[in-house]
PDB file of C-alpha atoms in Angstrom:
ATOM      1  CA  UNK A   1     104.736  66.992  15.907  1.00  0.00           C
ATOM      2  CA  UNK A   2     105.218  70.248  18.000  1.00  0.00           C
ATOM      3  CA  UNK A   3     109.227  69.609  16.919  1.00  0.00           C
ATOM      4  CA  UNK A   4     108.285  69.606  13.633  1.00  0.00           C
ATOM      5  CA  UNK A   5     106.259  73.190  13.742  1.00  0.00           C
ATOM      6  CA  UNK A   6     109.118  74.733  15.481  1.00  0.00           C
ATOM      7  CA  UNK A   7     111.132  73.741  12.205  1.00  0.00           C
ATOM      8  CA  UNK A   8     109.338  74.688   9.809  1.00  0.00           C
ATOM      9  CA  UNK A   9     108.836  78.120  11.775  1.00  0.00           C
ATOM     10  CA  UNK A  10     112.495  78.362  11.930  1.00  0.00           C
ATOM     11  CA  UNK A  11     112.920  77.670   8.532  1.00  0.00           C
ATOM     12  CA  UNK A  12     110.258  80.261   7.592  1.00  0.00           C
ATOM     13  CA  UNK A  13     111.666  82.860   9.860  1.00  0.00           C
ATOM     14  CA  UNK A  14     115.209  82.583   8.220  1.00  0.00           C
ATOM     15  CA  UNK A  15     114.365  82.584   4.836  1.00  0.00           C
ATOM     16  CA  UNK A  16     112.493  86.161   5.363  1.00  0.00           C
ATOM     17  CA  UNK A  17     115.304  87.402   7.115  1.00  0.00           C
ATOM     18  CA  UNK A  18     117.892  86.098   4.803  1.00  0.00           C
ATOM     19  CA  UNK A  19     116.014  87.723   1.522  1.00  0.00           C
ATOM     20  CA  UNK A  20     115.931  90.799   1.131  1.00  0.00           C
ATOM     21  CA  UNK A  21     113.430  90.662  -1.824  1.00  0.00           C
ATOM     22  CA  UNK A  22     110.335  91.966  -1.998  1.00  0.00           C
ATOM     23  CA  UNK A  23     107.277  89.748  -1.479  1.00  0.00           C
ATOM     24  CA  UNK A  24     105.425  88.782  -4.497  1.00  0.00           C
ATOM     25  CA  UNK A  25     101.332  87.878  -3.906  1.00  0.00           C
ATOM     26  CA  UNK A  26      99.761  85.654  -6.779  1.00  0.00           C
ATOM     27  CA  UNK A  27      96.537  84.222  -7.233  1.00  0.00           C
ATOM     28  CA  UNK A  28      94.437  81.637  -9.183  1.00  0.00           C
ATOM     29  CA  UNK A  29      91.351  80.197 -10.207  1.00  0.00           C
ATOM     30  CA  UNK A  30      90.605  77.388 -12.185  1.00  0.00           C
ATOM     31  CA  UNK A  31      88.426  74.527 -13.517  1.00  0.00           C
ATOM     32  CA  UNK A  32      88.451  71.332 -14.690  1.00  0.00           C
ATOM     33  CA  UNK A  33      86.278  68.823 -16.203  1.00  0.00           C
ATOM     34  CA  UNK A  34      88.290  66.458 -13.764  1.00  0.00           C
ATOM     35  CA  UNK A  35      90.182  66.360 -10.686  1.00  0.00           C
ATOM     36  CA  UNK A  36      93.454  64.254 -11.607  1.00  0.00           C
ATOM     37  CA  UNK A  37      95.987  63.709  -9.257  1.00  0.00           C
ATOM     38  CA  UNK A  38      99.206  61.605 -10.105  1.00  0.00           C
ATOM     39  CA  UNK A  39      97.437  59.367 -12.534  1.00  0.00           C
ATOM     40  CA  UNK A  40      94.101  59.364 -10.186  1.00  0.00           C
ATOM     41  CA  UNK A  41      90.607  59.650 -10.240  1.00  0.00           C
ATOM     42  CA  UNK A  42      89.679  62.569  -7.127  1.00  0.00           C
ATOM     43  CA  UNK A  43      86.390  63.414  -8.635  1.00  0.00           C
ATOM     44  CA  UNK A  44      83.698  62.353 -10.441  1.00  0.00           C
ATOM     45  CA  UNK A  45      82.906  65.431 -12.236  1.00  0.00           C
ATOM     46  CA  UNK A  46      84.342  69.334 -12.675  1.00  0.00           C
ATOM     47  CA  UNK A  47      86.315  70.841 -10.353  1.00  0.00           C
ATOM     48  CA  UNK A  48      87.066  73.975  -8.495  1.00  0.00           C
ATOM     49  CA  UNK A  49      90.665  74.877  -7.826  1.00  0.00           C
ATOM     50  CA  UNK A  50      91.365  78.303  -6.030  1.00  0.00           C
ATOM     51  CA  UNK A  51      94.904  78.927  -4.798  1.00  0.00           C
ATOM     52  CA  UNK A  52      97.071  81.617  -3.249  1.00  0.00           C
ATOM     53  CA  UNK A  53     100.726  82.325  -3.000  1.00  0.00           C
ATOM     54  CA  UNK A  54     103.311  84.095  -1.244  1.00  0.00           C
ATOM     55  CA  UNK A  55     106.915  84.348  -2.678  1.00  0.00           C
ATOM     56  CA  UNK A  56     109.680  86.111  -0.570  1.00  0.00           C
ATOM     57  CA  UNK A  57     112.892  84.885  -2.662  1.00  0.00           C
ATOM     58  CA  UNK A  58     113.449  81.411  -2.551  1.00  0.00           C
ATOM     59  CA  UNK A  59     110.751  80.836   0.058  1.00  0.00           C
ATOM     60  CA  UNK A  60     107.316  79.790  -1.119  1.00  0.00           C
ATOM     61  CA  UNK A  61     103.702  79.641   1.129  1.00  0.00           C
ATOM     62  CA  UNK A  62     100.571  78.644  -0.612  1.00  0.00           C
ATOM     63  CA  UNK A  63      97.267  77.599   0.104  1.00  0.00           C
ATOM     64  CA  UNK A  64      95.298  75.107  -2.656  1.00  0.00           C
ATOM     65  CA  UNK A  65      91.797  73.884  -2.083  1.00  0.00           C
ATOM     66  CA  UNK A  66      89.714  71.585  -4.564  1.00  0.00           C
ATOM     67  CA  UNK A  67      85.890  71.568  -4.558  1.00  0.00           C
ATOM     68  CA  UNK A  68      83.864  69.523  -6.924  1.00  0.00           C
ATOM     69  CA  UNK A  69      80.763  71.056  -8.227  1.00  0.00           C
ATOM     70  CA  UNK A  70      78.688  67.349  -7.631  1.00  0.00           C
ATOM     71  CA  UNK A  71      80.510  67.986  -3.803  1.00  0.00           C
ATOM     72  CA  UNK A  72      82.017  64.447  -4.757  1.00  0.00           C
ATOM     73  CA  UNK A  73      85.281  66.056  -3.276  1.00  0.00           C
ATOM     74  CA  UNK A  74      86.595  68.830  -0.557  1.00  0.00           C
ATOM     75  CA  UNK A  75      89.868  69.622  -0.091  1.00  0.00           C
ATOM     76  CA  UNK A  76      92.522  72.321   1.856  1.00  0.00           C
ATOM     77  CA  UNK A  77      96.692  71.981   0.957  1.00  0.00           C
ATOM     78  CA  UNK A  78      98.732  74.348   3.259  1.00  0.00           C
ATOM     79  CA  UNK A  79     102.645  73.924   1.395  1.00  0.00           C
ATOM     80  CA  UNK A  80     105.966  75.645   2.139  1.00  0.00           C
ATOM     81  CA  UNK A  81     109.130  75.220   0.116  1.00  0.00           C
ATOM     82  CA  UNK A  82     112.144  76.305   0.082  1.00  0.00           C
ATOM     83  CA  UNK A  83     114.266  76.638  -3.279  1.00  0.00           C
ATOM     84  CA  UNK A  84     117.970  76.898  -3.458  1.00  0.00           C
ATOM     85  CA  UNK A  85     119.657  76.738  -6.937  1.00  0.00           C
ATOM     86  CA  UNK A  86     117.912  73.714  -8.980  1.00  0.00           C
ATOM     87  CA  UNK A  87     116.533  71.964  -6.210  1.00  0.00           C
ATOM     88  CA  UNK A  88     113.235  72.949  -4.237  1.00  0.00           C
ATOM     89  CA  UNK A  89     112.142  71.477  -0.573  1.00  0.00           C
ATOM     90  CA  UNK A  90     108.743  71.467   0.593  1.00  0.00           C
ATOM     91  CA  UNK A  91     106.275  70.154   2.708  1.00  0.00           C
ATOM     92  CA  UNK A  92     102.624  69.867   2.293  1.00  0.00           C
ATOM     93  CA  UNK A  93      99.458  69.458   4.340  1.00  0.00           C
ATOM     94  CA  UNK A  94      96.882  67.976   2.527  1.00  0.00           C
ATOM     95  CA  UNK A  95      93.362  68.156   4.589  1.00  0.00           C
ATOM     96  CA  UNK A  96      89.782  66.572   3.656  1.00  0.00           C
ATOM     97  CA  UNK A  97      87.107  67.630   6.298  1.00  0.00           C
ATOM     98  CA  UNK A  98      85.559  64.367   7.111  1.00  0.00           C
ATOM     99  CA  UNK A  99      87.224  62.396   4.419  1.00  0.00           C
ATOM    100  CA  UNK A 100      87.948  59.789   7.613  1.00  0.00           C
ATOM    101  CA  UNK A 101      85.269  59.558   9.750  1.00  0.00           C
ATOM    102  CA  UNK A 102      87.335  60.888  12.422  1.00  0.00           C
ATOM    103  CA  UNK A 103      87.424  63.801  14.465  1.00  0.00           C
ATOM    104  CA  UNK A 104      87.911  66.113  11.150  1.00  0.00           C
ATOM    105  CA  UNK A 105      88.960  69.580  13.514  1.00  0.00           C
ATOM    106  CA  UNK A 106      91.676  71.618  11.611  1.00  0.00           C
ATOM    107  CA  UNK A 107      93.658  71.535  14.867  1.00  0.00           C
ATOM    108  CA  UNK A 108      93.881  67.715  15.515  1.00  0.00           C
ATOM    109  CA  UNK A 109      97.026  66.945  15.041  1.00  0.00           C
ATOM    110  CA  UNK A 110      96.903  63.243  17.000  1.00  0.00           C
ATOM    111  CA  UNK A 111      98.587  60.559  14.975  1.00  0.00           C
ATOM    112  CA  UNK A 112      94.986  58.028  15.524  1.00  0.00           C
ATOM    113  CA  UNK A 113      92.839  60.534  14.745  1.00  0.00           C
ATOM    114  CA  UNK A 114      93.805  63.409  12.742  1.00  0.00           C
ATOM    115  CA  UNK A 115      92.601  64.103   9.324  1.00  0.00           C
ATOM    116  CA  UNK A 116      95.394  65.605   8.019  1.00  0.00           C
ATOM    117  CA  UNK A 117      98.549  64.132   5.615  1.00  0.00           C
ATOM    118  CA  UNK A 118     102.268  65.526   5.997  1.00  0.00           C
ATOM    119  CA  UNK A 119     104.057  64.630   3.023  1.00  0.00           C
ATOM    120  CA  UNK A 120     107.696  66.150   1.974  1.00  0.00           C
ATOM    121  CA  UNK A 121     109.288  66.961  -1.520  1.00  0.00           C
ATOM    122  CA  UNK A 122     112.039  67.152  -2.992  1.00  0.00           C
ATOM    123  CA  UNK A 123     112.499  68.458  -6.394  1.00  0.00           C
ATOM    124  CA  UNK A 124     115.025  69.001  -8.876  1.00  0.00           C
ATOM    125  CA  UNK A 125     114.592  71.412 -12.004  1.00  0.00           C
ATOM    126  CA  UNK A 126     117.401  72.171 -14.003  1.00  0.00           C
ATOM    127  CA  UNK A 127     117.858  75.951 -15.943  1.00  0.00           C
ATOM    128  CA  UNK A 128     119.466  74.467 -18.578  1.00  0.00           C
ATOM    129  CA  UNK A 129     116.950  71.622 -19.340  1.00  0.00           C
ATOM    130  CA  UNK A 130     113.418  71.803 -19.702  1.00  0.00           C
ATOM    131  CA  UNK A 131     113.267  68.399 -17.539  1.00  0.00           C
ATOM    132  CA  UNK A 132     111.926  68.120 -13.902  1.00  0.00           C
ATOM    133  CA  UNK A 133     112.422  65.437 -11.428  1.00  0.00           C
ATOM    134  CA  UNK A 134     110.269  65.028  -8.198  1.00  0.00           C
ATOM    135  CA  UNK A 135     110.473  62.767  -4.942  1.00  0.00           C
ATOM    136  CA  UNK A 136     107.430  63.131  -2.746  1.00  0.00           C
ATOM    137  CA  UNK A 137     106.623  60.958   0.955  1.00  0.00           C
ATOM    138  CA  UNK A 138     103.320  60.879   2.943  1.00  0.00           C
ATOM    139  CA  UNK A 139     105.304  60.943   6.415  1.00  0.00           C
ATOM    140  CA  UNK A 140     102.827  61.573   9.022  1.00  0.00           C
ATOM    141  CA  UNK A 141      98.990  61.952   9.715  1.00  0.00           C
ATOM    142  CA  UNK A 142      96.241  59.302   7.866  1.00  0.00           C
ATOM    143  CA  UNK A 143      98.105  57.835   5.578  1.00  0.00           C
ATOM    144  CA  UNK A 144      97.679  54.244   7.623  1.00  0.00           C
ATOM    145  CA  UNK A 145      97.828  50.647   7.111  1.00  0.00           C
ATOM    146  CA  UNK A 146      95.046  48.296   8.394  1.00  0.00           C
ATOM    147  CA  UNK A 147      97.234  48.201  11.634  1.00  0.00           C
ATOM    148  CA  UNK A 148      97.608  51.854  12.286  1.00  0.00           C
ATOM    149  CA  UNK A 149     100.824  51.902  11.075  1.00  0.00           C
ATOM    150  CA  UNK A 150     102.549  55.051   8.627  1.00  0.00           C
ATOM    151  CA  UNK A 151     102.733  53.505   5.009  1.00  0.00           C
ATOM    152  CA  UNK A 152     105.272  55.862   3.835  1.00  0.00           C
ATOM    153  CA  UNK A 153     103.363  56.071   0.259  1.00  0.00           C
ATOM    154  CA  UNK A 154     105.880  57.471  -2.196  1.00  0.00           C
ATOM    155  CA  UNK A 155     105.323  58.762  -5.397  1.00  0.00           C
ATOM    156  CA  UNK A 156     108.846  59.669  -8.123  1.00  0.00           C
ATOM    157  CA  UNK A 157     107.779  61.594 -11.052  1.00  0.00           C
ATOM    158  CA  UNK A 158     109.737  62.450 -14.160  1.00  0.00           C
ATOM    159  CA  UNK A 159     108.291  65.308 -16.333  1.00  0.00           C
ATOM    160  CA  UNK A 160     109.460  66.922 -19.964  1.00  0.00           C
ATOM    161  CA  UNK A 161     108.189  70.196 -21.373  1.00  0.00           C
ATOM    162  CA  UNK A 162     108.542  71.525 -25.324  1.00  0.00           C
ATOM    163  CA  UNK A 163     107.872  75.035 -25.431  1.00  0.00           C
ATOM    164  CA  UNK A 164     106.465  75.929 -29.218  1.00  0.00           C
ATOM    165  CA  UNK A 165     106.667  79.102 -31.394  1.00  0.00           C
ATOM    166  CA  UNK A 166     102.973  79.772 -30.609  1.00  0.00           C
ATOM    167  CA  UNK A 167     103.838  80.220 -26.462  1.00  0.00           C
ATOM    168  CA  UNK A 168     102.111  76.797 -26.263  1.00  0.00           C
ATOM    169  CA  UNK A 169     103.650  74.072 -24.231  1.00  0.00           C
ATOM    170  CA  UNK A 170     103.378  70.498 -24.350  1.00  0.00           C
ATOM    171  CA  UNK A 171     104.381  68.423 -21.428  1.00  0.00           C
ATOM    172  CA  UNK A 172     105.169  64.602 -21.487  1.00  0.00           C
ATOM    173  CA  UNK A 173     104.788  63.053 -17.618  1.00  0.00           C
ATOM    174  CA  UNK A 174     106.071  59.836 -16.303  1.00  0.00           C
ATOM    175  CA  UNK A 175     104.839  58.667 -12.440  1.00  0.00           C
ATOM    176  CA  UNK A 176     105.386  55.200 -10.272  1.00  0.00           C
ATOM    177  CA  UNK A 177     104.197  54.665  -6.960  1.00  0.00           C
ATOM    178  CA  UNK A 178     106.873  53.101  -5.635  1.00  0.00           C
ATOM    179  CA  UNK A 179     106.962  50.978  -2.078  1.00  0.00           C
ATOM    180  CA  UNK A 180     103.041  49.818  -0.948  1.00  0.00           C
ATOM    181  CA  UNK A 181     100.824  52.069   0.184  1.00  0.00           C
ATOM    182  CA  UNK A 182      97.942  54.999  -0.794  1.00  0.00           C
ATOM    183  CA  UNK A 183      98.602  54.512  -4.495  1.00  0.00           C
ATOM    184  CA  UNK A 184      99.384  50.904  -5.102  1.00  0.00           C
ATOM    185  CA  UNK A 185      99.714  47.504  -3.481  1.00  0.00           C
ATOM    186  CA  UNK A 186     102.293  46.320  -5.037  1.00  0.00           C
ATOM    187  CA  UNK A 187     106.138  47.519  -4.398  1.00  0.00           C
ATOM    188  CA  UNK A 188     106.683  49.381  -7.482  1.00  0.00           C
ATOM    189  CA  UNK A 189     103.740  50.515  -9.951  1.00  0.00           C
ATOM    190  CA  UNK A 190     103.709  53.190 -12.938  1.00  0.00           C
ATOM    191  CA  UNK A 191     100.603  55.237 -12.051  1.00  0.00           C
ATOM    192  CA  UNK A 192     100.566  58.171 -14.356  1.00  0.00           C
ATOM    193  CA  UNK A 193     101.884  58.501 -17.697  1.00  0.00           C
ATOM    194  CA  UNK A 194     100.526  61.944 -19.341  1.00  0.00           C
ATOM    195  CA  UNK A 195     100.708  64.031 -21.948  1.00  0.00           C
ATOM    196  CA  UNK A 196      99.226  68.153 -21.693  1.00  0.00           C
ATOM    197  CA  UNK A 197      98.938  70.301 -24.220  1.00  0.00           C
ATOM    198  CA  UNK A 198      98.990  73.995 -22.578  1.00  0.00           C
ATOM    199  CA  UNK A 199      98.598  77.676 -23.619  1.00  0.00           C
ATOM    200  CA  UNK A 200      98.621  81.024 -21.124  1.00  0.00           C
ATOM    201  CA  UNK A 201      96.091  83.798 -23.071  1.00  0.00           C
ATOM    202  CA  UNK A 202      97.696  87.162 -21.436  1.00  0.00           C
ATOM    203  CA  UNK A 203      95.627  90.384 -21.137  1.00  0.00           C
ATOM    204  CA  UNK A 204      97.648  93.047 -18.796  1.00  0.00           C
ATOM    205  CA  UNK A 205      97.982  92.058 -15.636  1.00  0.00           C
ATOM    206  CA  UNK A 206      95.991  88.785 -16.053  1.00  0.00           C
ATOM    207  CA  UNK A 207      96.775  85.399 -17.215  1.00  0.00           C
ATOM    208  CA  UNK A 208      94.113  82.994 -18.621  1.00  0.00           C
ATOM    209  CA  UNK A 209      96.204  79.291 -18.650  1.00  0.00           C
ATOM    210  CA  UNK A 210      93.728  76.564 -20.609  1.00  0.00           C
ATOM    211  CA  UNK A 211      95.216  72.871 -21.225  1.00  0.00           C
ATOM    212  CA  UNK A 212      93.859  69.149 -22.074  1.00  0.00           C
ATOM    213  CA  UNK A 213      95.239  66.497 -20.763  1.00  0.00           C
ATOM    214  CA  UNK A 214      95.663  62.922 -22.239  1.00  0.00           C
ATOM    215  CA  UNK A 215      96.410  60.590 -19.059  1.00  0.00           C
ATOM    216  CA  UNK A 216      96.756  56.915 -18.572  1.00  0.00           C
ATOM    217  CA  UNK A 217      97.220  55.010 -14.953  1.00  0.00           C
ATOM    218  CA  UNK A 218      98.388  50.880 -16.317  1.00  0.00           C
ATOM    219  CA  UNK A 219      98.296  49.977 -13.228  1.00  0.00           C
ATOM    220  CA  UNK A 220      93.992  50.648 -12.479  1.00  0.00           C
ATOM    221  CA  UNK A 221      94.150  49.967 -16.521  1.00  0.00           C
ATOM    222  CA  UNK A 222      91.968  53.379 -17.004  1.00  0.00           C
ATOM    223  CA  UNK A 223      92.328  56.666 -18.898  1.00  0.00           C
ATOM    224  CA  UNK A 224      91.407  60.310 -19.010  1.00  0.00           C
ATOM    225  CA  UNK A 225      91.080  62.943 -21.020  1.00  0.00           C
ATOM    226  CA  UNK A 226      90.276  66.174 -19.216  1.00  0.00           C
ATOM    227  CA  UNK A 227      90.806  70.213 -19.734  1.00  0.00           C
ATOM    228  CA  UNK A 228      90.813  73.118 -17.940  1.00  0.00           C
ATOM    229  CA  UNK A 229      90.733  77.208 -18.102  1.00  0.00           C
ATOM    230  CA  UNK A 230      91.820  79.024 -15.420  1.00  0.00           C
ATOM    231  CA  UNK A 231      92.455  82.664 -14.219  1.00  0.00           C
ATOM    232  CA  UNK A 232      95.204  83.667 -12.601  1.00  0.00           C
ATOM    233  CA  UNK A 233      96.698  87.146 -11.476  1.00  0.00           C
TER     234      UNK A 233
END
């Protein structure tokens, strides 16, 4: 684990040097009647999302919590991601204080008790064509069988977007689960098949994004419909 810090750190540390861009700071808040999350069900009711970003080039650091309003969900993601060309890298800690019933500390990294999830992604997104393809695998942390053992749960997700005259957006997602593990039991499963409409309401410097989502998981036979409005700026 203490390898894998001195990586990323190194990775971090070279990407700053290498750009010589200037840093750009972002943030974001947003709800949702809700939380969906590759074709699942995270909350029971609407949802808090606040985020924050840093963006030095191709290098990316954000930090992405969730909070239901019926505390039904808590939730911290620490990412960092690295893009070069069409293709992005990243890692991402997802954290749920005392989603486990372990020892829930921020800084308990121990593979049997730690509440923490390391999963990395790999993505590829085309200039050319409005199509993106993504690769993501829980690697390290609670992600467990009954044994204690790493499940590897992996997740390959194939998304479409058609832009429209009116700056509107609609977005047409296709997600398996593929090996067993946090999202299936089976070897293979199609999880999330979506479809969101989306517009971004500008007023100077700050963005109001609203969308509805249609979503359907045939492998829990459910779906969802769900919207949100954010702020962002």
């Amino acid at each position: 684990m203490k390898k894998l810090f001195v990586s990323i750190s190194a990775v971090l540390a070279s990407g700053i040097i290498a750009s010589a861009a200037k840093p750009v700071f972002s943030g974001a808040l947003d709800l949702t009647s809700k939380y969906m999350w590759r074709g699942t069900e995270c909350s029971s009711g609407a949802t808090l999302f606040p985020s924050a970003s840093l963006e030095i080039g191709g290098l990316s650091l954000s930090a992405w919590g969730a909070y239901a309003l019926d505390s039904s969900v808590s939730e911290i993601d620490l990412s960092i991601g690295y893009t070069l060309g069409n293709f992005t890298l990243g890692i991402t800690d997802y954290y749920y204080p005392s989603a486990y019933g372990l020892d829930d500390s921020f800084f308990n990294f121990k593979p049997a008790e730690t509440g923490h999830t390391l999963e990395g992604t790999l993505t590829y997104a085309p200039e050319a064509f409005p199509l993106t393809l993504m690769w993501s695998t829980m690697f390290y942390g609670a992600d467990k069988d009954a044994d204690g053992k790493n499940r590897f749960s992996s997740y390959f997700e194939a998304a479409y977007c058609f832009d429209f005259e009116d700056a509107g957006s609609l977005t047409l997602t296709a997600g398996a689960s593929i090996l067993k593990g946090m999202y299936s039991d089976k070897p293979f499963s199609v999880i999330n098949l979506a479809a969101t409409y989306g517009k971004t309401i500008e007023l100077d410097k700050v963005s109001f994004p609203l969308s509805v989502s249609y979503i359907v998981n045939p492998y829990l036979d459910k779906t969802f419909l769900t919207a949100s409005v954010g702020i962002a700026f």
